[in-house]
Short mmCIF file of C-alpha atoms in Angstrom, two decimals:
data_model
loop_
_atom_site.label_atom_id
_atom_site.label_comp_id
_atom_site.label_asym_id
_atom_site.label_seq_id
_atom_site.Cartn_x
_atom_site.Cartn_y
_atom_site.Cartn_z
CA UNK A 7 -6.59 16.41 5.55
CA UNK A 8 -7.14 20.37 5.73
CA UNK A 9 -5.45 23.05 7.60
CA UNK A 10 -8.06 25.55 9.00
CA UNK A 11 -8.69 28.26 11.42
CA UNK A 12 -11.14 28.07 14.13
CA UNK A 13 -13.27 31.17 13.58
CA UNK A 14 -16.45 30.40 15.69
CA UNK A 15 -18.83 27.86 17.08
CA UNK A 16 -22.34 26.56 16.72
CA UNK A 17 -24.93 25.89 19.17
CA UNK A 18 -28.00 23.44 18.55
CA UNK A 19 -30.22 22.30 21.00
CA UNK A 20 -32.57 20.27 18.59
CA UNK A 21 -29.99 17.65 17.29
CA UNK A 22 -29.05 13.91 16.92
CA UNK A 23 -28.51 12.57 20.52
CA UNK A 24 -25.74 10.92 19.47
CA UNK A 25 -24.00 14.25 19.00
CA UNK A 26 -24.11 15.45 22.53
CA UNK A 27 -20.83 16.20 24.24
CA UNK A 28 -19.37 17.10 20.90
CA UNK A 29 -18.14 20.82 20.50
CA UNK A 30 -18.99 21.93 17.27
CA UNK A 31 -16.71 24.69 15.59
CA UNK A 32 -16.71 26.62 12.50
CA UNK A 33 -13.68 26.49 10.80
CA UNK A 34 -12.17 28.20 7.90
CA UNK A 35 -10.05 26.07 5.78
CA UNK A 36 -6.68 27.59 4.76
CA UNK A 37 -4.44 26.79 1.88
CA UNK A 38 -0.58 27.53 1.14
CA UNK A 39 -0.05 30.37 -1.14
CA UNK A 40 3.14 31.99 -1.71
CA UNK A 41 4.51 30.82 1.61
CA UNK A 42 1.64 31.85 3.73
CA UNK A 43 -1.68 30.21 4.76
CA UNK A 44 -4.60 31.78 3.27
CA UNK A 45 -8.52 31.15 3.43
CA UNK A 46 -9.53 28.71 0.97
CA UNK A 47 -12.34 29.86 -1.22
CA UNK A 48 -14.62 27.41 -0.71
CA UNK A 49 -15.86 28.79 2.66
CA UNK A 50 -16.19 27.48 6.30
CA UNK A 51 -17.37 24.19 7.47
CA UNK A 52 -18.33 22.81 10.77
CA UNK A 53 -16.23 20.31 12.73
CA UNK A 54 -16.34 18.54 15.89
CA UNK A 55 -13.53 19.49 18.12
CA UNK A 56 -11.49 16.34 19.64
CA UNK A 57 -8.61 18.48 21.00
CA UNK A 58 -9.86 21.17 22.94
CA UNK A 59 -9.14 23.87 20.11
CA UNK A 60 -10.11 27.64 20.68
CA UNK A 61 -10.83 30.33 18.63
CA UNK A 62 -7.86 31.41 16.32
CA UNK A 63 -6.07 28.25 16.65
CA UNK A 64 -4.89 26.74 13.16
CA UNK A 65 -5.81 23.15 13.24
CA UNK A 66 -5.74 19.96 11.33
CA UNK A 67 -9.36 18.74 10.04
CA UNK A 68 -10.28 15.32 8.70
CA UNK A 69 -13.28 14.52 7.12
CA UNK A 70 -15.82 11.98 5.64
CA UNK A 71 -15.94 8.15 6.99
CA UNK A 72 -12.41 9.25 8.63
CA UNK A 73 -14.21 11.40 11.16
CA UNK A 74 -15.89 8.58 12.54
CA UNK A 75 -12.59 6.74 12.91
CA UNK A 76 -11.34 9.91 14.64
CA UNK A 77 -14.17 9.89 17.13
CA UNK A 78 -13.91 5.93 17.75
CA UNK A 79 -17.25 5.58 17.55
CA UNK A 80 -19.33 4.27 14.34
CA UNK A 81 -22.30 5.43 15.38
CA UNK A 82 -21.96 8.93 15.71
CA UNK A 83 -23.08 10.81 12.69
CA UNK A 84 -20.58 13.54 12.23
CA UNK A 85 -18.46 13.77 9.29
CA UNK A 86 -15.64 16.47 10.19
CA UNK A 87 -13.38 16.78 13.17
CA UNK A 88 -10.35 18.72 14.47
CA UNK A 89 -8.12 16.07 15.21
CA UNK A 90 -4.78 18.12 15.50
CA UNK A 91 -3.55 21.81 16.56
CA UNK A 92 -0.86 22.81 14.61
CA UNK A 93 2.02 24.82 16.07
CA UNK A 94 3.82 25.68 12.71
CA UNK A 95 3.83 25.16 9.06
CA UNK A 96 7.28 25.31 7.34
CA UNK A 97 6.63 26.42 3.77
CA UNK B 23 -20.90 19.41 8.44
CA UNK B 24 -22.07 21.82 6.50
CA UNK B 25 -24.45 24.98 7.64
CA UNK B 26 -27.51 25.54 5.30
CA UNK B 27 -30.78 26.88 5.15
CA UNK B 28 -33.71 24.87 4.21
CA UNK B 29 -35.27 26.84 1.07
CA UNK B 30 -37.64 24.21 -0.13
CA UNK B 31 -38.91 20.65 -0.55
CA UNK B 32 -38.89 17.87 -3.19
CA UNK B 33 -42.04 15.91 -4.06
CA UNK B 34 -40.99 12.33 -5.69
CA UNK B 35 -43.56 9.69 -6.02
CA UNK B 36 -41.40 7.33 -8.41
CA UNK B 37 -38.46 6.37 -6.19
CA UNK B 38 -36.71 3.73 -4.21
CA UNK B 39 -39.04 2.23 -1.86
CA UNK B 40 -36.50 2.36 1.05
CA UNK B 41 -36.81 6.18 1.00
CA UNK B 42 -40.20 6.55 1.80
CA UNK B 43 -40.91 8.21 4.83
CA UNK B 44 -38.05 10.29 4.59
CA UNK B 45 -39.27 14.30 4.15
CA UNK B 46 -36.54 15.73 1.35
CA UNK B 47 -35.83 19.01 1.84
CA UNK B 48 -33.88 21.57 -0.47
CA UNK B 49 -30.79 23.27 1.67
CA UNK B 50 -28.90 26.05 0.54
CA UNK B 51 -25.21 25.86 2.28
CA UNK B 52 -24.07 28.53 3.99
CA UNK B 53 -20.62 29.68 5.08
CA UNK B 54 -19.23 32.30 7.32
CA UNK B 55 -17.84 35.42 5.75
CA UNK B 56 -16.95 38.65 7.89
CA UNK B 57 -18.98 37.50 10.87
CA UNK B 58 -22.48 36.35 8.73
CA UNK B 59 -23.74 33.49 7.15
CA UNK B 60 -23.73 33.89 3.58
CA UNK B 61 -25.08 31.45 0.62
CA UNK B 62 -22.09 29.04 -0.50
CA UNK B 63 -21.89 29.63 -3.99
CA UNK B 64 -22.09 25.66 -4.94
CA UNK B 65 -25.64 25.98 -4.87
CA UNK B 66 -28.13 23.92 -3.37
CA UNK B 67 -28.40 20.12 -2.58
CA UNK B 68 -31.30 17.91 -1.13
CA UNK B 69 -31.19 16.25 2.11
CA UNK B 70 -33.52 13.94 4.47
CA UNK B 71 -34.96 15.65 7.45
CA UNK B 72 -34.29 13.99 10.62
CA UNK B 73 -35.04 16.66 13.08
CA UNK B 74 -38.66 17.85 11.81
CA UNK B 75 -36.86 21.16 10.29
CA UNK B 76 -38.76 23.78 8.71
CA UNK B 77 -38.33 26.48 5.93
CA UNK B 78 -36.14 29.15 6.91
CA UNK B 79 -34.29 27.21 9.61
CA UNK B 80 -30.51 27.11 9.75
CA UNK B 81 -29.42 23.59 10.03
CA UNK B 82 -26.55 21.12 10.16
CA UNK B 83 -26.09 18.78 7.38
CA UNK B 84 -24.03 15.46 7.11
CA UNK B 85 -22.79 14.11 3.86
CA UNK B 86 -21.64 10.92 2.40
CA UNK B 87 -21.59 7.61 4.23
CA UNK B 88 -22.40 9.41 7.33
CA UNK B 89 -25.99 10.15 6.21
CA UNK B 90 -26.50 6.43 6.51
CA UNK B 91 -24.93 6.42 10.23
CA UNK B 92 -27.50 9.24 10.64
CA UNK B 93 -30.28 7.44 9.53
CA UNK B 94 -29.13 4.19 11.54
CA UNK B 95 -30.13 2.09 8.54
CA UNK B 96 -27.19 0.88 6.00
CA UNK B 97 -29.69 -0.07 3.83
CA UNK B 98 -31.56 3.41 2.84
CA UNK B 99 -29.96 5.02 0.05
CA UNK B 100 -29.66 8.52 1.15
CA UNK B 101 -26.61 10.46 1.32
CA UNK B 102 -27.26 13.85 2.86
CA UNK B 103 -29.49 14.24 5.95
CA UNK B 104 -30.24 17.32 8.47
CA UNK B 105 -29.41 16.40 11.72
CA UNK B 106 -29.69 19.51 14.13
CA UNK B 107 -31.27 22.85 13.74
CA UNK B 108 -29.09 25.73 14.71
CA UNK B 109 -30.01 27.92 17.33
CA UNK B 110 -27.10 30.48 17.02
CA UNK B 111 -23.54 30.84 15.63
CA UNK B 112 -20.91 32.65 17.38
CA UNK B 113 -18.79 34.18 14.84
CA UNK C 19 -5.66 9.73 -7.34
CA UNK C 20 -4.30 13.17 -7.59
CA UNK C 21 -0.83 14.37 -8.47
CA UNK C 22 0.58 16.69 -6.14
CA UNK C 23 4.02 18.39 -5.40
CA UNK C 24 5.37 18.79 -1.92
CA UNK C 25 5.60 22.21 -0.79
CA UNK C 26 5.97 22.11 2.91
CA UNK C 27 5.16 20.42 6.17
CA UNK C 28 2.97 20.53 9.51
CA UNK C 29 4.32 20.63 12.81
CA UNK C 30 1.45 19.54 15.54
CA UNK C 31 2.14 18.71 18.85
CA UNK C 32 -1.28 18.29 20.47
CA UNK C 33 -3.04 15.92 18.13
CA UNK C 34 -4.89 12.38 17.96
CA UNK C 35 -2.32 9.91 19.48
CA UNK C 36 -3.10 7.59 16.51
CA UNK C 37 -1.24 10.19 14.06
CA UNK C 38 2.11 9.61 15.88
CA UNK C 39 4.90 8.51 13.69
CA UNK C 40 3.01 9.67 10.34
CA UNK C 41 5.17 12.71 8.89
CA UNK C 42 2.54 15.16 7.30
CA UNK C 43 3.56 17.11 4.19
CA UNK C 44 1.71 20.27 2.53
CA UNK C 45 1.27 19.30 -0.95
CA UNK C 46 0.16 21.33 -3.88
CA UNK C 47 -2.17 19.15 -6.42
CA UNK C 48 -0.99 19.42 -10.05
CA UNK C 49 -3.19 18.98 -13.18
CA UNK C 50 -2.14 18.60 -16.67
CA UNK C 51 -2.78 21.57 -18.85
CA UNK C 52 -1.38 21.94 -22.38
CA UNK C 53 1.13 19.19 -21.81
CA UNK C 54 2.34 20.39 -18.38
CA UNK C 55 1.75 20.17 -14.96
CA UNK C 56 0.32 23.22 -13.30
CA UNK C 57 -1.20 23.83 -9.68
CA UNK C 58 -4.75 23.24 -9.39
CA UNK C 59 -6.51 26.23 -8.27
CA UNK C 60 -8.15 24.49 -5.25
CA UNK C 61 -4.94 24.98 -3.06
CA UNK C 62 -2.96 22.68 -0.93
CA UNK C 63 -3.94 19.81 1.44
CA UNK C 64 -2.21 17.93 4.03
CA UNK C 65 -1.17 14.17 3.20
CA UNK C 66 0.52 11.72 5.56
CA UNK C 67 3.91 10.68 3.82
CA UNK C 68 4.14 6.83 3.44
CA UNK C 69 6.92 6.78 0.86
CA UNK C 70 9.51 9.11 2.44
CA UNK C 71 9.14 12.05 0.07
CA UNK C 72 11.22 15.40 0.02
CA UNK C 73 10.19 18.77 -0.67
CA UNK C 74 9.90 19.41 -4.18
CA UNK C 75 9.07 15.82 -5.44
CA UNK C 76 5.91 15.09 -7.50
CA UNK C 77 3.97 12.42 -5.42
CA UNK C 78 0.66 10.76 -5.77
CA UNK C 79 -1.88 11.23 -3.33
CA UNK C 80 -4.79 9.13 -2.27
CA UNK C 81 -7.82 10.42 -0.19
CA UNK C 82 -10.81 9.51 1.66
CA UNK C 83 -10.95 6.16 3.05
CA UNK C 84 -8.45 4.89 0.67
CA UNK C 85 -6.06 6.26 2.77
CA UNK C 86 -6.85 3.98 5.67
CA UNK C 87 -6.05 1.40 3.20
CA UNK C 88 -2.81 2.91 2.45
CA UNK C 89 -1.86 3.13 6.10
CA UNK C 90 -3.10 -0.74 6.27
CA UNK C 91 -4.75 0.33 9.86
CA UNK C 92 -8.31 1.47 10.14
CA UNK C 93 -8.09 2.90 13.36
CA UNK C 94 -5.56 5.78 12.42
CA UNK C 95 -7.74 8.94 11.59
CA UNK C 96 -6.00 10.00 8.35
CA UNK C 97 -7.97 10.75 5.05
CA UNK C 98 -5.13 11.78 2.54
CA UNK C 99 -1.41 9.65 2.03
CA UNK C 100 1.42 10.08 -0.33
CA UNK C 101 1.40 6.76 -1.93
CA UNK C 102 3.90 7.22 -4.60
CA UNK C 103 6.95 9.09 -5.77
CA UNK C 104 6.69 10.10 -9.64
CA UNK C 105 9.52 9.71 -11.74
CA UNK C 106 7.67 10.96 -14.90
CA UNK C 107 4.51 12.07 -16.71
CA UNK C 108 3.74 11.41 -20.35
CA UNK C 109 1.48 13.83 -21.71
CA UNK D 11 -28.64 14.23 -2.94
CA UNK D 12 -28.49 16.23 -5.95
CA UNK D 13 -31.34 17.22 -8.43
CA UNK D 14 -30.58 16.95 -12.03
CA UNK D 15 -32.09 16.66 -15.32
CA UNK D 16 -31.35 13.92 -17.79
CA UNK D 17 -29.65 15.28 -20.98
CA UNK D 18 -28.32 11.90 -22.61
CA UNK D 19 -27.08 8.39 -22.32
CA UNK D 20 -23.40 6.53 -22.69
CA UNK D 21 -22.83 3.55 -24.79
CA UNK D 22 -19.97 1.28 -23.57
CA UNK D 23 -19.49 -2.06 -24.94
CA UNK D 24 -15.82 -2.50 -22.96
CA UNK D 25 -16.74 -2.18 -19.77
CA UNK D 26 -16.35 -4.18 -16.43
CA UNK D 27 -18.90 -6.81 -16.51
CA UNK D 28 -20.62 -5.94 -13.31
CA UNK D 29 -22.11 -3.00 -14.81
CA UNK D 30 -23.99 -4.96 -17.65
CA UNK D 31 -27.76 -4.22 -17.39
CA UNK D 32 -27.29 -0.80 -15.75
CA UNK D 33 -28.55 1.93 -18.11
CA UNK D 34 -26.01 4.90 -17.98
CA UNK D 35 -27.37 8.22 -17.91
CA UNK D 36 -25.90 11.58 -18.47
CA UNK D 37 -27.31 14.21 -15.62
CA UNK D 38 -26.98 17.89 -15.59
CA UNK D 39 -27.29 18.80 -12.00
CA UNK D 40 -29.40 21.30 -10.94
CA UNK D 41 -29.24 23.83 -8.21
CA UNK D 42 -32.21 26.19 -6.93
CA UNK D 43 -31.66 29.89 -7.65
CA UNK D 44 -34.49 32.33 -6.79
CA UNK D 45 -36.74 30.04 -6.83
CA UNK D 46 -36.11 28.32 -10.09
CA UNK D 47 -33.86 25.33 -10.69
CA UNK D 48 -30.76 25.72 -12.88
CA UNK D 49 -27.77 23.92 -13.80
CA UNK D 50 -25.02 23.94 -11.77
CA UNK D 51 -21.79 24.82 -12.71
CA UNK D 52 -20.11 22.03 -12.20
CA UNK D 53 -21.13 20.01 -15.18
CA UNK D 54 -22.75 16.79 -16.02
CA UNK D 55 -22.18 13.22 -14.30
CA UNK D 56 -22.84 9.80 -15.32
CA UNK D 57 -25.55 7.80 -13.47
CA UNK D 58 -27.00 4.46 -13.26
CA UNK D 59 -30.54 4.46 -13.83
CA UNK D 60 -32.69 2.75 -11.20
CA UNK D 61 -36.27 4.12 -12.01
CA UNK D 62 -36.69 3.75 -15.43
CA UNK D 63 -36.10 7.68 -16.02
CA UNK D 64 -36.32 9.30 -19.32
CA UNK D 65 -34.74 12.25 -21.03
CA UNK D 66 -35.71 15.55 -19.61
CA UNK D 67 -37.00 14.17 -16.55
CA UNK D 68 -36.12 16.20 -13.02
CA UNK D 69 -34.15 13.05 -11.01
CA UNK D 70 -32.67 12.73 -7.44
CA UNK D 71 -29.06 11.20 -7.95
CA UNK D 72 -27.12 9.59 -4.97
CA UNK D 73 -23.01 9.24 -5.25
CA UNK D 74 -20.26 7.83 -3.30
CA UNK D 75 -20.77 4.48 -1.39
CA UNK D 76 -24.47 5.37 -1.30
CA UNK D 77 -24.70 4.34 -4.69
CA UNK D 78 -23.97 0.62 -3.82
CA UNK D 79 -26.68 0.95 -1.29
CA UNK D 80 -28.99 1.93 -4.11
CA UNK D 81 -28.21 -0.68 -6.16
CA UNK D 82 -28.30 -3.40 -3.22
CA UNK D 83 -25.11 -4.97 -4.71
CA UNK D 84 -21.58 -4.15 -2.96
CA UNK D 85 -19.75 -5.64 -5.97
CA UNK D 86 -21.19 -3.30 -8.55
CA UNK D 87 -18.48 -0.61 -9.42
CA UNK D 88 -21.03 2.07 -9.71
CA UNK D 89 -20.56 5.42 -7.83
CA UNK D 90 -23.55 7.26 -8.82
CA UNK D 91 -27.52 6.32 -8.96
CA UNK D 92 -30.80 8.18 -10.10
CA UNK D 93 -32.82 6.81 -7.43
CA UNK D 94 -36.08 9.12 -7.79
CA UNK D 95 -37.86 10.99 -10.43
CA UNK D 96 -39.13 14.24 -9.27
CA UNK D 97 -42.93 15.38 -9.81
CA UNK D 98 -42.24 18.91 -8.09
CA UNK D 99 -40.20 21.02 -6.31
CA UNK D 100 -41.58 23.64 -3.57
CA UNK D 101 -39.23 26.72 -3.70
CA UNK E 7 -19.21 8.20 -12.58
CA UNK E 8 -17.58 10.81 -14.61
CA UNK E 9 -16.55 10.94 -18.54
CA UNK E 10 -12.88 11.39 -19.13
CA UNK E 11 -10.37 11.57 -22.03
CA UNK E 12 -7.20 9.52 -21.64
CA UNK E 13 -4.18 12.24 -21.85
CA UNK E 14 -1.09 10.63 -21.02
CA UNK E 15 0.57 8.65 -18.19
CA UNK E 16 2.31 8.39 -15.07
CA UNK E 17 5.70 6.48 -14.21
CA UNK E 18 6.25 6.02 -10.47
CA UNK E 19 8.88 3.18 -9.48
CA UNK E 20 8.81 4.28 -5.59
CA UNK E 21 5.37 3.65 -4.65
CA UNK E 22 3.26 1.34 -2.52
CA UNK E 23 3.86 -2.27 -3.39
CA UNK E 24 0.03 -3.18 -3.68
CA UNK E 25 -0.25 -0.48 -6.71
CA UNK E 26 2.24 -3.04 -8.91
CA UNK E 27 0.85 -4.15 -11.99
CA UNK E 28 -1.74 -1.39 -12.32
CA UNK E 29 -1.23 1.24 -15.25
CA UNK E 30 -1.95 4.77 -14.13
CA UNK E 31 -3.25 7.11 -16.74
CA UNK E 32 -3.83 10.45 -16.43
CA UNK E 33 -7.31 11.52 -17.53
CA UNK E 34 -9.09 14.68 -18.26
CA UNK E 35 -12.96 14.68 -16.83
CA UNK E 36 -15.23 16.05 -19.51
CA UNK E 37 -18.56 17.40 -19.29
CA UNK E 38 -21.79 17.72 -21.70
CA UNK E 39 -22.35 21.35 -22.89
CA UNK E 40 -24.38 22.18 -25.64
CA UNK E 41 -24.64 18.91 -27.29
CA UNK E 42 -20.73 18.10 -27.14
CA UNK E 43 -18.40 16.68 -24.44
CA UNK E 44 -15.99 19.55 -23.29
CA UNK E 45 -13.23 19.34 -20.53
CA UNK E 46 -14.26 20.06 -17.10
CA UNK E 47 -12.64 23.05 -15.28
CA UNK E 48 -11.26 21.00 -12.40
CA UNK E 49 -8.38 19.60 -14.55
CA UNK E 50 -6.92 16.02 -14.55
CA UNK E 51 -6.74 13.04 -12.51
CA UNK E 52 -5.13 10.05 -12.19
CA UNK E 53 -6.92 6.44 -12.77
CA UNK E 54 -6.00 2.75 -12.61
CA UNK E 55 -6.71 1.45 -16.07
CA UNK E 56 -8.68 -1.73 -15.65
CA UNK E 57 -10.06 -2.02 -19.11
CA UNK E 58 -6.83 -1.50 -21.51
CA UNK E 59 -7.56 2.12 -22.33
CA UNK E 60 -5.50 4.26 -24.77
CA UNK E 61 -4.54 7.68 -25.36
CA UNK E 62 -7.44 9.73 -26.86
CA UNK E 63 -10.14 7.36 -25.56
CA UNK E 64 -13.48 8.40 -24.17
CA UNK E 65 -13.55 6.39 -20.69
CA UNK E 66 -15.80 6.09 -17.70
CA UNK E 67 -14.03 6.61 -14.35
CA UNK E 68 -15.65 5.76 -10.81
CA UNK E 69 -13.81 7.29 -7.69
CA UNK E 70 -13.63 6.85 -3.89
CA UNK E 71 -14.35 3.56 -2.29
CA UNK E 72 -15.97 2.05 -5.47
CA UNK E 73 -12.44 1.97 -7.02
CA UNK E 74 -11.69 -0.72 -4.56
CA UNK E 75 -15.05 -2.68 -5.71
CA UNK E 76 -13.81 -2.41 -9.26
CA UNK E 77 -10.52 -3.72 -8.73
CA UNK E 78 -12.14 -6.28 -6.54
CA UNK E 79 -9.39 -6.13 -4.03
CA UNK E 80 -10.01 -4.04 -0.69
CA UNK E 81 -6.29 -3.91 0.08
CA UNK E 82 -5.16 -1.96 -2.88
CA UNK E 83 -4.73 1.94 -2.37
CA UNK E 84 -6.15 3.21 -5.22
CA UNK E 85 -9.20 5.70 -5.47
CA UNK E 86 -10.01 6.32 -8.95
CA UNK E 87 -10.40 3.66 -11.88
CA UNK E 88 -11.23 3.56 -15.47
CA UNK E 89 -13.69 1.02 -15.74
CA UNK E 90 -15.61 1.35 -19.18
CA UNK E 91 -14.29 2.73 -22.55
CA UNK E 92 -17.13 5.01 -24.18
CA UNK E 93 -18.07 4.16 -27.75
CA UNK E 94 -20.47 6.84 -28.07
CA UNK E 95 -22.79 9.44 -26.10
CA UNK E 96 -26.02 10.46 -27.14
CA UNK E 97 -26.27 14.04 -26.06
#
C-alpha cells in the first residue's frame, strides 16, 4: 500500500458505465523522510474512494488487481482505491 | 488510475489479430502540481480507446489486468485503456 | 521481492473491515550498492506484517497480487506484505 | 502498452523449458517528446517476440499478466511480449 | 523480462513456510546502453532461483504474477524469479 494525501477530485461524465457511483479523488502519494511524511516525486494518481475520505485526509491506497478486491466486484475497471483513512503514523 | 492527455495515435497493421478494432492512442500522463495538471516525467504510453477520445482530451487511464476488465474480454492482449474523458478536475 | 527496513507503523481506524487484524508497517526499501544495503530512492511503502517484524528489522516484501497469496485470503484488499525477516545478506 | 525499438536479442540455453521456441528480443522503450519518439530513460527490457519483429523495428509491447494473454498459454512464464509492429505514429 | 546480474544472496530463517527450499538471490538489473549491459539505476531486487544460477551470472528475471507461473505453484508467495541464465546478448 501507499500513503497519500487527498488533494482534489475528478469530474468525468463520459466514462465506463461500471464506474458510476464511485467518487474519484486525486491523491498525492507520501513517503517517510527523516521522521516526516513528504510528497513522493512520482506525482499524483486517481483513486476510487471507498471510505468517504475528504480533501486533506491522509489515506491508504491499494493498486492493481487488489483494487478490484477492495471494490468486491471483479467487473469494475478501477485499478486504485482508497481503503483507509490514516489516524496517525509512528515514525 | 492516471490522468493523461491524448497527444497522438499509433498505426500498426502487423499485430495480434485480437487487437483489431481497438483504436490505439498515445497518452501523456499528467500529475497535479501546485493546483495545475502538468506532464509526468515518465513519458507517454499507448492506450486502447474505449470512450471515443480525441486529441487534446484529458482522460482517465487504467492499466495492468484492469485493462482487460475494461475491455470485458479476457482474451484481448491489451494492458492500458482509456475509460473516461475528464470534464474537470478540482485541485 | 524487495528488501526493506521497518521504520514505522500506521494507525487507521476507518478502513476496510477485511484489513482488521493486520498490522501495517512502514518499510523503507533497500538496495545493494557497493556491498552494502542502502535506502532505495523511491521512498517508503506500507506493508501488512505476516512475520511479527519489529522496528529496525530488515525484511522481505512481496507486492501486487502475490500479497494475497501470502495472506492466503483472496478477499483481503492488501497489496504488499512482509513475508520474511532477513538474518543476513551476502554481497 | 509501451512503444519500443528492437535493439538486440538474448541467447539463453539454460532456461525454463516452457520458454523454448520464443525468440527473446531486447527492446528500448520509446516515449513521445515534442512530436518525436525518444528513448525512455528507464532503459531496455526483454520481450518475447510474437510478430516476427526485426532489429530496428518500432514495436508495441505488453507487460505483466497480459503477456500470458498474448501468448495464449497461461503456463508460459513470460511477462513481456511484442504484439505489434508499428507502421507509423501520428504526434 | 529483465536482464540482471547475480550479486549476492539472502538468508532468512523466519519466513513464510511456503518459501522453504527456494534459494533467494540478490540481482542487479541490467539495461542496454551503447551496445553494453550496464546496471539499471533502480537498484537490486530479490529473486527466487529456478535455474541454479551462481554469483556473477547474467540472468533473466520475471516478476509479478508470472513468478508464480514460473514456480508452477500458485500458493507460493514469491513475486520475482530467475528463469534463465544468459549465454550472450547481441546488441
